[in-house]
Each structure stands twice: as C-alpha cells, then as structure tokens.
Coordinates of C-alpha atoms in Angstrom, one line a residue:
X1 CA 7.2 -36.7 -42.7
X2 CA 4.2 -34.4 -42.1
X3 CA 4.9 -31.3 -40.1
X4 CA 2.1 -30.3 -37.7
X5 CA 1.2 -26.6 -37.5
X6 CA 1.2 -25.3 -33.9
X7 CA -1.5 -22.8 -33.5
X8 CA -0.8 -19.9 -31.1
X9 CA -3.9 -19.1 -28.9
X10 CA -5.7 -16.0 -30.0
X11 CA -4.7 -13.0 -28.0
X12 CA -1.4 -14.4 -26.5
X13 CA 0.7 -11.9 -28.6
X14 CA -1.1 -9.0 -26.9
X15 CA -0.4 -10.4 -23.4
X16 CA 3.3 -11.1 -24.3
X17 CA 3.7 -7.5 -25.5
X18 CA 2.0 -6.1 -22.5
X19 CA 4.3 -8.0 -20.2
X20 CA 7.3 -6.7 -22.2
X21 CA 6.1 -3.1 -21.9
X22 CA 5.6 -3.5 -18.2
X23 CA 9.0 -4.8 -17.7
X24 CA 10.6 -2.1 -19.8
X25 CA 8.6 0.5 -18.0
X26 CA 9.9 -0.6 -14.6
X27 CA 13.5 -0.3 -15.8
X28 CA 12.9 3.0 -17.5
X29 CA 11.4 4.5 -14.3
X30 CA 14.4 3.2 -12.3
X31 CA 16.9 4.6 -14.8
X32 CA 15.1 7.9 -14.9
X33 CA 15.2 8.2 -11.1
X34 CA 18.9 7.7 -11.1
X35 CA 19.7 9.6 -14.3
X36 CA 21.9 12.3 -12.5
X37 CA 24.2 9.6 -11.1
X38 CA 24.7 8.1 -14.5
X39 CA 25.8 11.4 -16.0
X40 CA 28.4 12.1 -13.3
X41 CA 32.2 12.1 -14.2
X42 CA 34.1 9.0 -13.1
X43 CA 35.9 10.7 -10.3
X44 CA 32.5 11.6 -8.7
X45 CA 31.1 8.0 -8.8
X46 CA 31.3 5.4 -6.2
X47 CA 31.8 5.5 -2.4
X48 CA 33.3 8.9 -1.6
X49 CA 34.6 9.4 2.0
X50 CA 34.3 13.0 3.3
X51 CA 37.5 13.9 5.1
X52 CA 37.4 15.7 8.4
X53 CA 38.6 18.9 6.7
X54 CA 35.0 19.1 5.4
X55 CA 33.6 18.8 9.0
X56 CA 32.5 21.5 11.4
X57 CA 31.4 20.0 14.7
X58 CA 29.4 21.5 17.7
X59 CA 29.1 19.7 21.0
X60 CA 31.5 16.9 19.8
X61 CA 35.0 16.1 21.0
X62 CA 37.7 14.0 19.2
X63 CA 38.5 10.7 20.8
X64 CA 40.2 7.4 19.7
X65 CA 36.7 6.0 18.8
X66 CA 35.6 9.0 16.8
X67 CA 33.8 12.3 17.5
X68 CA 31.9 11.7 20.8
X69 CA 29.0 13.8 21.9
X70 CA 30.2 15.9 24.9
X71 CA 27.2 17.9 25.5
X72 CA 23.4 17.3 25.7
X73 CA 23.1 18.3 22.0
X74 CA 25.5 18.3 19.1
X75 CA 25.7 19.0 15.4
X76 CA 27.9 18.1 12.3
X77 CA 28.1 20.4 9.4
X78 CA 29.5 19.1 6.1
X79 CA 30.6 21.7 3.5
X80 CA 30.1 20.1 0.0
X81 CA 30.4 23.1 -2.2
X82 CA 27.7 22.2 -4.6
X83 CA 28.7 18.7 -5.3
X84 CA 26.2 16.3 -6.5
X85 CA 25.0 13.9 -3.7
X86 CA 23.1 10.7 -4.5
X87 CA 23.1 9.3 -1.0
X88 CA 24.7 10.8 2.0
X89 CA 25.4 8.9 5.2
X90 CA 27.5 8.6 8.4
X91 CA 28.5 5.7 10.4
X92 CA 28.3 5.9 14.2
X93 CA 28.2 4.0 17.5
X94 CA 25.2 4.1 19.7
X95 CA 23.1 1.4 21.4
X96 CA 19.8 3.3 21.5
X97 CA 17.5 4.5 18.8
X98 CA 19.0 7.7 17.2
X99 CA 16.8 10.6 16.0
X100 CA 18.3 13.4 14.1
X101 CA 17.3 16.4 11.9
X102 CA 19.0 17.1 8.6
X103 CA 19.1 20.6 7.1
X104 CA 20.2 20.5 3.4
X105 CA 21.0 23.6 1.5
X106 CA 21.1 23.5 -2.3
X107 CA 23.3 26.0 -4.2
X108 CA 21.7 29.5 -4.1
X109 CA 18.9 28.4 -1.8
X110 CA 18.1 30.7 1.1
X111 CA 16.1 28.1 3.1
X112 CA 17.3 24.5 3.7
X113 CA 15.3 21.3 3.2
X114 CA 14.5 19.7 6.5
X115 CA 14.5 16.0 6.9
X116 CA 13.7 14.0 10.0
X117 CA 15.9 11.0 10.3
X118 CA 14.8 8.1 12.7
X119 CA 17.2 5.3 13.2
X120 CA 16.7 1.8 14.7
X121 CA 18.9 0.6 17.4
X122 CA 19.8 -2.3 15.1
X123 CA 21.8 -0.1 12.7
X124 CA 24.9 1.9 13.0
X125 CA 24.8 3.8 9.7
X126 CA 22.4 6.5 8.8
X127 CA 21.7 7.2 5.1
X128 CA 19.6 9.7 3.4
X129 CA 18.9 9.8 -0.4
X130 CA 19.2 13.4 -1.6
X131 CA 19.8 13.1 -5.4
X132 CA 20.6 16.8 -5.9
X133 CA 23.6 19.2 -5.8
X134 CA 24.3 20.2 -2.2
X135 CA 26.1 23.3 -0.8
X136 CA 26.0 22.3 2.8
X137 CA 24.4 19.7 5.2
X138 CA 23.9 20.2 8.9
X139 CA 22.8 17.2 11.0
X140 CA 21.6 17.8 14.6
X141 CA 20.9 15.4 17.2
X142 CA 20.7 15.1 21.0
X143 CA 20.4 11.4 21.8
X144 CA 19.9 11.8 25.6
X145 CA 17.8 14.9 25.3
X146 CA 15.4 13.2 22.9
X147 CA 14.0 11.2 25.7
X148 CA 13.3 14.3 27.8
X149 CA 11.6 15.8 24.9
X150 CA 9.2 12.9 24.6
X151 CA 8.9 12.6 28.4
X152 CA 10.9 10.7 31.0
X153 CA 8.7 7.7 30.7
X154 CA 10.0 7.1 27.3
X155 CA 13.5 6.4 28.5
X156 CA 14.7 2.8 28.3
X157 CA 15.6 0.9 31.5
X158 CA 19.1 0.4 30.1
X159 CA 19.8 4.1 29.4
X160 CA 18.4 5.3 32.7
X161 CA 20.5 2.7 34.6
X162 CA 23.6 3.7 32.7
X163 CA 23.1 7.4 33.3
X164 CA 22.5 6.8 37.1
X165 CA 26.0 5.1 37.2
X166 CA 27.5 8.0 35.2
X167 CA 28.1 5.7 32.2
X168 CA 25.5 7.0 29.8
X169 CA 26.2 5.6 26.2
X170 CA 27.1 8.6 24.1
X171 CA 26.8 9.0 20.4
X172 CA 30.2 8.5 18.5
X173 CA 30.5 9.7 14.9
X174 CA 33.0 7.6 13.0
X175 CA 32.8 8.7 9.4
X176 CA 30.8 10.5 6.7
X177 CA 30.5 9.6 3.1
X178 CA 28.7 10.1 -0.3
X179 CA 27.5 7.2 -2.4
X180 CA 27.1 8.0 -6.1
X181 CA 26.6 4.8 -7.8
X182 CA 23.9 3.3 -10.0
X183 CA 22.2 0.4 -8.3
X184 CA 18.9 -1.3 -9.5
X185 CA 16.3 -0.5 -6.8
X186 CA 14.3 -3.7 -6.7
X187 CA 11.7 -2.1 -4.4
X188 CA 11.0 0.5 -6.9
X189 CA 11.0 -1.9 -9.8
X190 CA 8.5 -4.2 -8.0
X191 CA 6.3 -1.3 -7.2
X192 CA 6.1 -0.2 -10.8
X193 CA 5.7 -3.7 -12.1
X194 CA 2.9 -4.4 -9.6
X195 CA 0.9 -1.3 -10.2
X196 CA 1.2 -1.5 -14.0
X197 CA 0.7 -5.3 -14.0
X198 CA -2.4 -5.1 -11.9
X199 CA -3.8 -2.3 -14.1
X200 CA -3.2 -4.3 -17.3
X201 CA -4.8 -7.4 -15.8
X202 CA -8.0 -5.5 -14.7
X203 CA -8.2 -3.9 -18.1
X204 CA -7.5 -6.9 -20.4
X205 CA -9.5 -9.2 -18.2
X206 CA -12.4 -6.8 -17.5
X207 CA -15.1 -9.0 -19.1
X208 CA -13.9 -12.1 -17.1
X209 CA -13.6 -10.1 -13.9
X210 CA -17.2 -8.7 -14.3
X211 CA -18.5 -12.2 -14.4
X212 CA -16.1 -13.5 -11.7
X213 CA -15.5 -10.6 -9.3
X214 CA -13.7 -12.8 -6.8
X215 CA -10.8 -13.3 -9.4
X216 CA -10.3 -9.5 -9.6
X217 CA -10.4 -9.2 -5.8
X218 CA -7.8 -12.0 -5.5
X219 CA -5.5 -10.6 -8.0
X220 CA -5.6 -7.1 -6.4
X221 CA -5.4 -8.3 -2.8
X222 CA -2.4 -10.6 -3.5
X223 CA -0.5 -8.1 -5.7
X224 CA -0.9 -5.2 -3.3
X225 CA -0.5 -7.4 -0.2
X226 CA 2.7 -9.0 -1.4
X227 CA 4.0 -5.5 -2.3
X228 CA 3.3 -4.4 1.2
X229 CA 5.0 -7.5 2.7
X230 CA 8.2 -6.9 0.5
X231 CA 8.4 -3.2 1.3
X232 CA 7.8 -3.5 5.0
X233 CA 10.8 -4.5 7.2
X234 CA 10.8 -7.7 9.3
X235 CA 9.8 -6.2 12.6
X236 CA 6.9 -4.5 14.2
X237 CA 4.9 -2.4 11.7
X238 CA 1.2 -2.9 12.4
X239 CA -0.7 -2.5 15.6
X240 CA 0.4 -5.0 18.3
X241 CA 2.4 -6.9 15.8
X242 CA 5.0 -7.8 18.3
X243 CA 2.4 -9.5 20.4
X244 CA 1.0 -11.4 17.4
X245 CA 4.4 -12.4 16.3
X246 CA 5.0 -13.8 19.8
X247 CA 1.9 -15.9 19.6
X248 CA 2.7 -17.0 16.1
X249 CA 6.2 -18.0 17.1
X250 CA 4.8 -20.1 19.9
X251 CA 2.1 -21.7 17.6
X252 CA 4.8 -22.5 15.0
X253 CA 6.3 -25.1 17.4
X254 CA 3.0 -26.9 17.3
X255 CA 3.1 -28.1 20.9
X256 CA 6.9 -28.7 21.2
X257 CA 9.0 -26.8 23.6
X258 CA 9.2 -23.0 22.6
X259 CA 12.8 -21.8 22.8
X260 CA 14.1 -18.2 22.3
X261 CA 17.1 -16.0 22.6
X262 CA 17.8 -12.3 23.4
X263 CA 16.9 -11.0 19.9
X264 CA 13.7 -12.9 19.7
X265 CA 12.7 -11.7 23.2
X266 CA 13.1 -8.2 22.1
X267 CA 11.1 -8.8 19.0
X268 CA 8.2 -9.9 21.2
X269 CA 7.9 -6.4 22.7
X270 CA 8.0 -2.8 21.4
X271 CA 11.6 -2.4 22.5
X272 CA 14.4 -0.2 21.1
X273 CA 15.1 -2.8 18.4
X274 CA 11.5 -3.1 17.5
X275 CA 10.3 0.5 17.7
X276 CA 7.6 1.2 14.9
X277 CA 8.6 4.8 14.3
X278 CA 12.3 4.1 13.6
X279 CA 12.0 2.0 10.4
X280 CA 14.7 1.9 7.7
X281 CA 14.5 4.8 5.3
X282 CA 16.1 3.1 2.3
X283 CA 17.6 -0.1 1.1
X284 CA 21.1 0.7 2.6
X285 CA 19.6 0.8 6.2
X286 CA 17.2 -2.1 5.4
X287 CA 20.2 -4.4 4.4
X288 CA 22.0 -3.5 7.6
X289 CA 18.9 -4.1 9.7
X290 CA 18.3 -7.4 8.1
X291 CA 21.8 -8.5 8.8
X292 CA 21.5 -7.6 12.5
X293 CA 18.2 -9.4 12.8
X294 CA 19.5 -12.6 11.1
X295 CA 22.7 -12.6 13.1
X296 CA 20.8 -12.1 16.3
X297 CA 18.3 -14.8 15.8
X298 CA 21.0 -17.3 14.7
X299 CA 22.5 -17.1 18.2
X300 CA 21.9 -20.0 20.7
X301 CA 18.4 -20.3 22.1
X302 CA 19.0 -19.9 25.8
X303 CA 15.3 -19.3 27.0
X304 CA 12.4 -21.7 27.2
X305 CA 8.7 -20.7 27.4
X306 CA 7.6 -24.4 27.8
X307 CA 5.2 -26.1 25.6
X308 CA 3.2 -22.9 24.8
X309 CA 0.5 -22.2 22.2
X310 CA -1.8 -19.3 22.2
X311 CA -4.9 -20.6 24.1
X312 CA -8.2 -19.7 22.4
X313 CA -6.4 -17.6 19.9
X314 CA -4.4 -20.5 18.4
X315 CA -6.6 -21.1 15.3
X316 CA -6.0 -17.5 14.2
X317 CA -2.3 -17.8 14.2
X318 CA -2.0 -21.2 12.3
X319 CA -1.8 -19.8 8.7
X320 CA 1.1 -17.4 9.6
X321 CA 2.7 -20.1 11.9
X322 CA 2.8 -22.6 9.0
X323 CA 4.6 -20.0 6.8
X324 CA 7.0 -19.1 9.5
X325 CA 7.8 -22.7 10.4
X326 CA 8.3 -23.5 6.7
X327 CA 10.8 -20.8 6.4
X328 CA 12.7 -21.9 9.5
X329 CA 12.7 -25.6 8.4
X330 CA 14.2 -24.6 5.0
X331 CA 16.8 -22.7 6.8
X332 CA 16.0 -19.5 5.2
X333 CA 17.4 -16.2 6.8
X334 CA 15.1 -15.2 9.7
X335 CA 13.9 -12.0 8.0
X336 CA 12.8 -14.1 5.0
X337 CA 11.0 -16.6 7.2
X338 CA 9.3 -13.7 9.1
X339 CA 8.0 -12.4 5.8
X340 CA 6.8 -15.9 4.8
X341 CA 4.6 -15.9 7.8
X342 CA 3.0 -12.7 6.7
X343 CA 2.6 -14.1 3.2
X344 CA 0.6 -17.3 4.4
X345 CA -1.5 -15.0 6.6
X346 CA -2.3 -13.0 3.4
X347 CA -2.9 -16.1 1.3
X348 CA -5.3 -17.6 3.8
X349 CA -7.3 -14.3 4.4
X350 CA -7.4 -13.3 0.7
X351 CA -8.7 -16.8 -0.4
X352 CA -11.3 -16.8 2.3
X353 CA -12.6 -13.4 1.3
X354 CA -12.5 -14.4 -2.4
X355 CA -14.6 -17.5 -1.6
X356 CA -17.1 -15.3 0.3
X357 CA -17.3 -13.0 -2.6
X358 CA -17.9 -15.9 -5.0
X359 CA -20.5 -17.4 -2.6
X360 CA -22.5 -14.2 -1.9
X361 CA -25.8 -14.0 -3.9
X362 CA -25.9 -10.2 -3.4
X363 CA -23.5 -7.5 -2.5
X364 CA -20.4 -8.9 -4.2
X365 CA -19.1 -5.5 -5.2
X366 CA -19.6 -4.1 -1.6
X367 CA -17.5 -6.9 -0.1
X368 CA -14.9 -6.5 -2.8
X369 CA -14.5 -2.8 -1.9
X370 CA -14.4 -3.5 1.8
X371 CA -11.7 -6.2 1.4
X372 CA -9.5 -3.9 -0.7
X373 CA -9.7 -1.0 1.8
X374 CA -6.2 -0.1 3.0
X375 CA -6.7 -1.1 6.7
X376 CA -8.1 -4.6 6.0
X377 CA -5.6 -5.2 3.2
X378 CA -2.7 -4.0 5.5
X379 CA -3.7 -6.3 8.4
X380 CA -4.0 -9.3 6.0
X381 CA -0.4 -8.6 5.1
X382 CA 1.0 -8.4 8.7
X383 CA 0.9 -10.5 11.8
X384 CA -2.6 -10.0 13.2
X385 CA -5.6 -12.0 14.1
X386 CA -8.0 -9.4 13.0
X387 CA -7.8 -10.3 9.2
X388 CA -8.4 -14.0 10.1
X389 CA -11.5 -13.0 12.1
X390 CA -13.0 -10.6 9.5
X391 CA -12.4 -12.9 6.5
X392 CA -14.0 -16.0 8.2
X393 CA -16.9 -14.1 9.5
X394 CA -17.5 -12.7 6.0
X395 CA -17.3 -16.2 4.6
X396 CA -19.8 -17.4 7.3
X397 CA -22.2 -14.6 6.3
X398 CA -21.9 -15.4 2.7
X399 CA -23.0 -19.0 3.3
X400 CA -25.8 -17.8 5.5
X401 CA -27.1 -15.3 3.0
X402 CA -26.9 -17.9 0.2
X403 CA -29.0 -20.3 2.2
X404 CA -31.4 -17.7 3.5
X405 CA -32.2 -16.3 0.0
X406 CA -32.6 -19.7 -1.6
X407 CA -35.5 -21.0 0.4
X408 CA -36.5 -23.6 -2.1
X409 CA -33.2 -25.4 -1.5
X410 CA -32.6 -27.6 1.5
X411 CA -29.6 -26.9 3.6
X412 CA -26.9 -29.5 3.4
X413 CA -24.7 -30.7 6.3
X414 CA -21.6 -29.5 4.5
X415 CA -23.0 -26.0 4.0
X416 CA -24.0 -25.9 7.7
X417 CA -20.6 -27.1 8.8
X418 CA -18.8 -24.5 6.8
X419 CA -21.1 -21.8 8.2
X420 CA -20.8 -23.1 11.8
X421 CA -16.9 -23.4 11.5
X422 CA -16.5 -19.9 10.0
X423 CA -18.5 -18.3 12.8
X424 CA -17.0 -20.3 15.6
X425 CA -13.4 -20.1 14.4
X426 CA -13.7 -16.4 13.4
X427 CA -15.1 -15.4 16.8
X428 CA -12.4 -17.2 18.8
X429 CA -9.8 -14.4 18.7
X430 CA -12.4 -12.0 20.0
X431 CA -15.3 -13.7 21.8
X432 CA -17.5 -10.6 21.7
X433 CA -18.4 -11.7 18.2
X434 CA -19.6 -15.2 19.2
X435 CA -23.3 -14.1 19.3
X436 CA -23.1 -13.6 15.5
X437 CA -23.6 -17.5 15.1
X438 CA -27.1 -16.9 16.3
X439 CA -28.1 -15.8 12.8
X440 CA -28.6 -19.5 12.2
X441 CA -31.9 -19.2 14.1
X442 CA -33.1 -16.9 11.3
X443 CA -33.2 -19.7 8.8
X444 CA -36.8 -20.6 8.0
X445 CA -38.2 -24.0 8.8
X446 CA -38.6 -25.0 5.2
X447 CA -34.9 -25.0 4.7
X448 CA -34.5 -28.1 6.8
X449 CA -35.2 -31.7 5.6
X450 CA -37.2 -32.4 8.8
X451 CA -37.8 -31.4 12.3
X452 CA -34.9 -33.4 13.7
X453 CA -32.4 -31.8 11.4
X454 CA -33.6 -28.4 12.3
X455 CA -33.3 -29.1 16.0
X456 CA -29.9 -30.7 15.6
X457 CA -28.5 -27.8 13.5
X458 CA -30.0 -25.0 15.7

C-alpha cells in the first residue's frame, strides 16, 4: 500500500503560531489584570458581605426594607481597614436612575479617588471595580436632588406625580459586599484578541492588502465593528438610536401587525430604562441589565401599532430588521437579537463600502480612511440609517467615477442600474441628498451606445 504524503501549504505554520501567541496573550493580559485577586488568602476570596458594624450612615434611617433615605441627600461610609477590594458593590431598591459619587481612600493616602457612578433604572445593584487595598469608601447620593441639579425639566413624570402625592420613591440600601474572585473577563479577552489579531492580519497580509485594499478595510471594519457591538449594551447608545430601533422593530414585522409591551415601548424613547448616560459600568451590571431587558420583553405583547413600516425610510432599516427578526425567530434572548440587528447593519454597510473601494478607479485609500473613522464605523455598528445612506452613496459615486474615467467603455444597463439604485435608495432616508443622482448628466455622450440609450438613462 502506497502512503501518500500530505504537503502542508507553505507559511501555515507561521499563521498557526501567530494565532496561538494571540490567544495566549489574551489570557496573559487577563491574568495579569487580576493577579492581586489570585494571590489573596482563601478567607479573602469569594463574595464577602460587609456587616452593618462597618457602616456609617448619614441621612439614612433603618426600616424593615433596609436603610431608607430620610433626607434630600445621604451617604454611606464603609470602613475597610486596608482590605484588598476587587469589586465593591451595594444592592438597593429604587425605581429611577441612580447617580452617586464614590470617594475611595487608599491606605496612607491624603486625598481620595473620586468615581462618578451612574446606574440604569433597570438594575438594583451598583458595582465598581477597585482592584486595590482600601482604607475607607464613602458613597454619596441624592436621588431626588439630582433632578433639581439638572433642572426641573429633567424629572420623570412618574417621579413628579409620586412626589405631588407625597409618595416619592426613596432609595433603600439593602446590603454591601466585596467580590474577590477570579473570573475570565470575556470583554477584555475579546478586546485583546481583536486588536492583536487585526494587527497580525494587516502585517502578515500586507502585500495582499496593498493590492486589494478593500480586503484590509473589510477586515478592520468588521473586527472593530463587532468589538463595538459586543461591548455596547443592548439599549440606546448612539444618536437617536431609540427612534431607529423603533423603526427597525416595525420593519422587522415586514407588513404584519406590530405588537409591543411596556418594556419595548420604553426602549422606543430615551426613558429612564433607556438613558444613554447611565450605561452598565462592568460585566456585573451588564448581566443584571440583560436579565431585566430579556424578562421585560418576554412579557405578553399588549399594545398594537397596526401594520406599520417606516415610510420612505423603510429600505434603510431592512438590513438591521433582517438580523433582528432572525434572532427573534430563533428564540434567542432579546438582548442577543438586538445585537444581531446591529451586526446585520454592520455587515451590509461594511460590504457596500468595501465594494465601493474595490470599484473606485482612484482615491481608494481616501475612502478606506473615511470608512474607518470612529464616527462612521460607530454608526455602522449601531441602529442608524446614516451608515446605510453614506455607504450606498459612496458605492454610487464609485460606479459613477469608474464609468466617467473610462470613456472608451460603453456604459451597461447593469452598471447604470447599480448606480441609480445606490443614489435613489441612499437618498431615501434624507431626501436632501436626492439631487446627487444628477451627476449622471455629467456622463459624456460617447459613453452611451446610441442617443436612445442616453435619453432613457438620463
């Protein structure tokens, strides 16, 4: 029996070793960031409740439901005597957004570290990662007073109505705790792997990327865009994202009756559960927020918005709507389906821009840089019609320039159709850009097969 010799493609060993180094580097960074927790004695590891003998309260009174805010402002001071603190948190009861300021004293430090803590109305546990020995922590808040500080117009209708009846919801502190445990931080791992992997791809494939700039753009846009999607929570983050998500939710029903419930209705506006400046600060808060969103969206759909689409904006929401609907059909958790909508928007816009870069006869590097600027890349990775608009207009101009600069080649109906579609569909979300399609009139007469074709196209 003759044994066939399998030849390993040249260079594959280098790629395998590079991937192994990148994986190892991610774990090494994560272990390094949590090295202090690993070296703690056994009695200082795990979930460590902080008894009330370590508490000093101001403006709080003891009730059956916990320590309730009795004045306009209050504070909780925890005496920790130099203990190492990985994550410090407290559980509470409050139906509004909760803003607080933490003052953290390290042993021997004259001035404290100041941390601003903004908590969504969806969570009931506030956690801050400290990763240092701590002498004392003072947490100050004034839930009702915060509204006056921002202006009375910032008060929610619910809070104002409750206060008018003398039933204002007051903050209740239930417990405080330390978490000193090693836990793989998958967000940190993904960040390190993405950055190192992208750098390795751009370096090892530099000769190929120089010849095919669109491949380098697509790799960078998808890598960084997916990283943004994973790190961003499943609620309002970008400009007007709540409005764009509402239209996407409607379009995702593709003409069928659009039904919603209380949680979804609150995600359609910048309400207390969807406030963009009170995002989860860490994985602990992110998990609790996801649970609240998934549980809320699972409730019975009791509202109907009829057979709604998004009017002239509908085409711009189709990519994200397909991803969102796919996630819901697969019965994925709502937060996963929400992120899937963002992912499909990124895939469509990144592929359209990559096609534009490939098609451009000149200016490929310029469009690559523009497409990878933080704002365009961020909008591609969120619910927004702006990225749909810019990517299609860029593709339309790429086809136009390719036709304009190759005058010896007759224009085809396919090329003209792609150009016209990109300009028309790209201008639908913002009709002010519709006149851009008039660039077709700049095509010289010799581009057309005959006068009839020229008149039909123009």
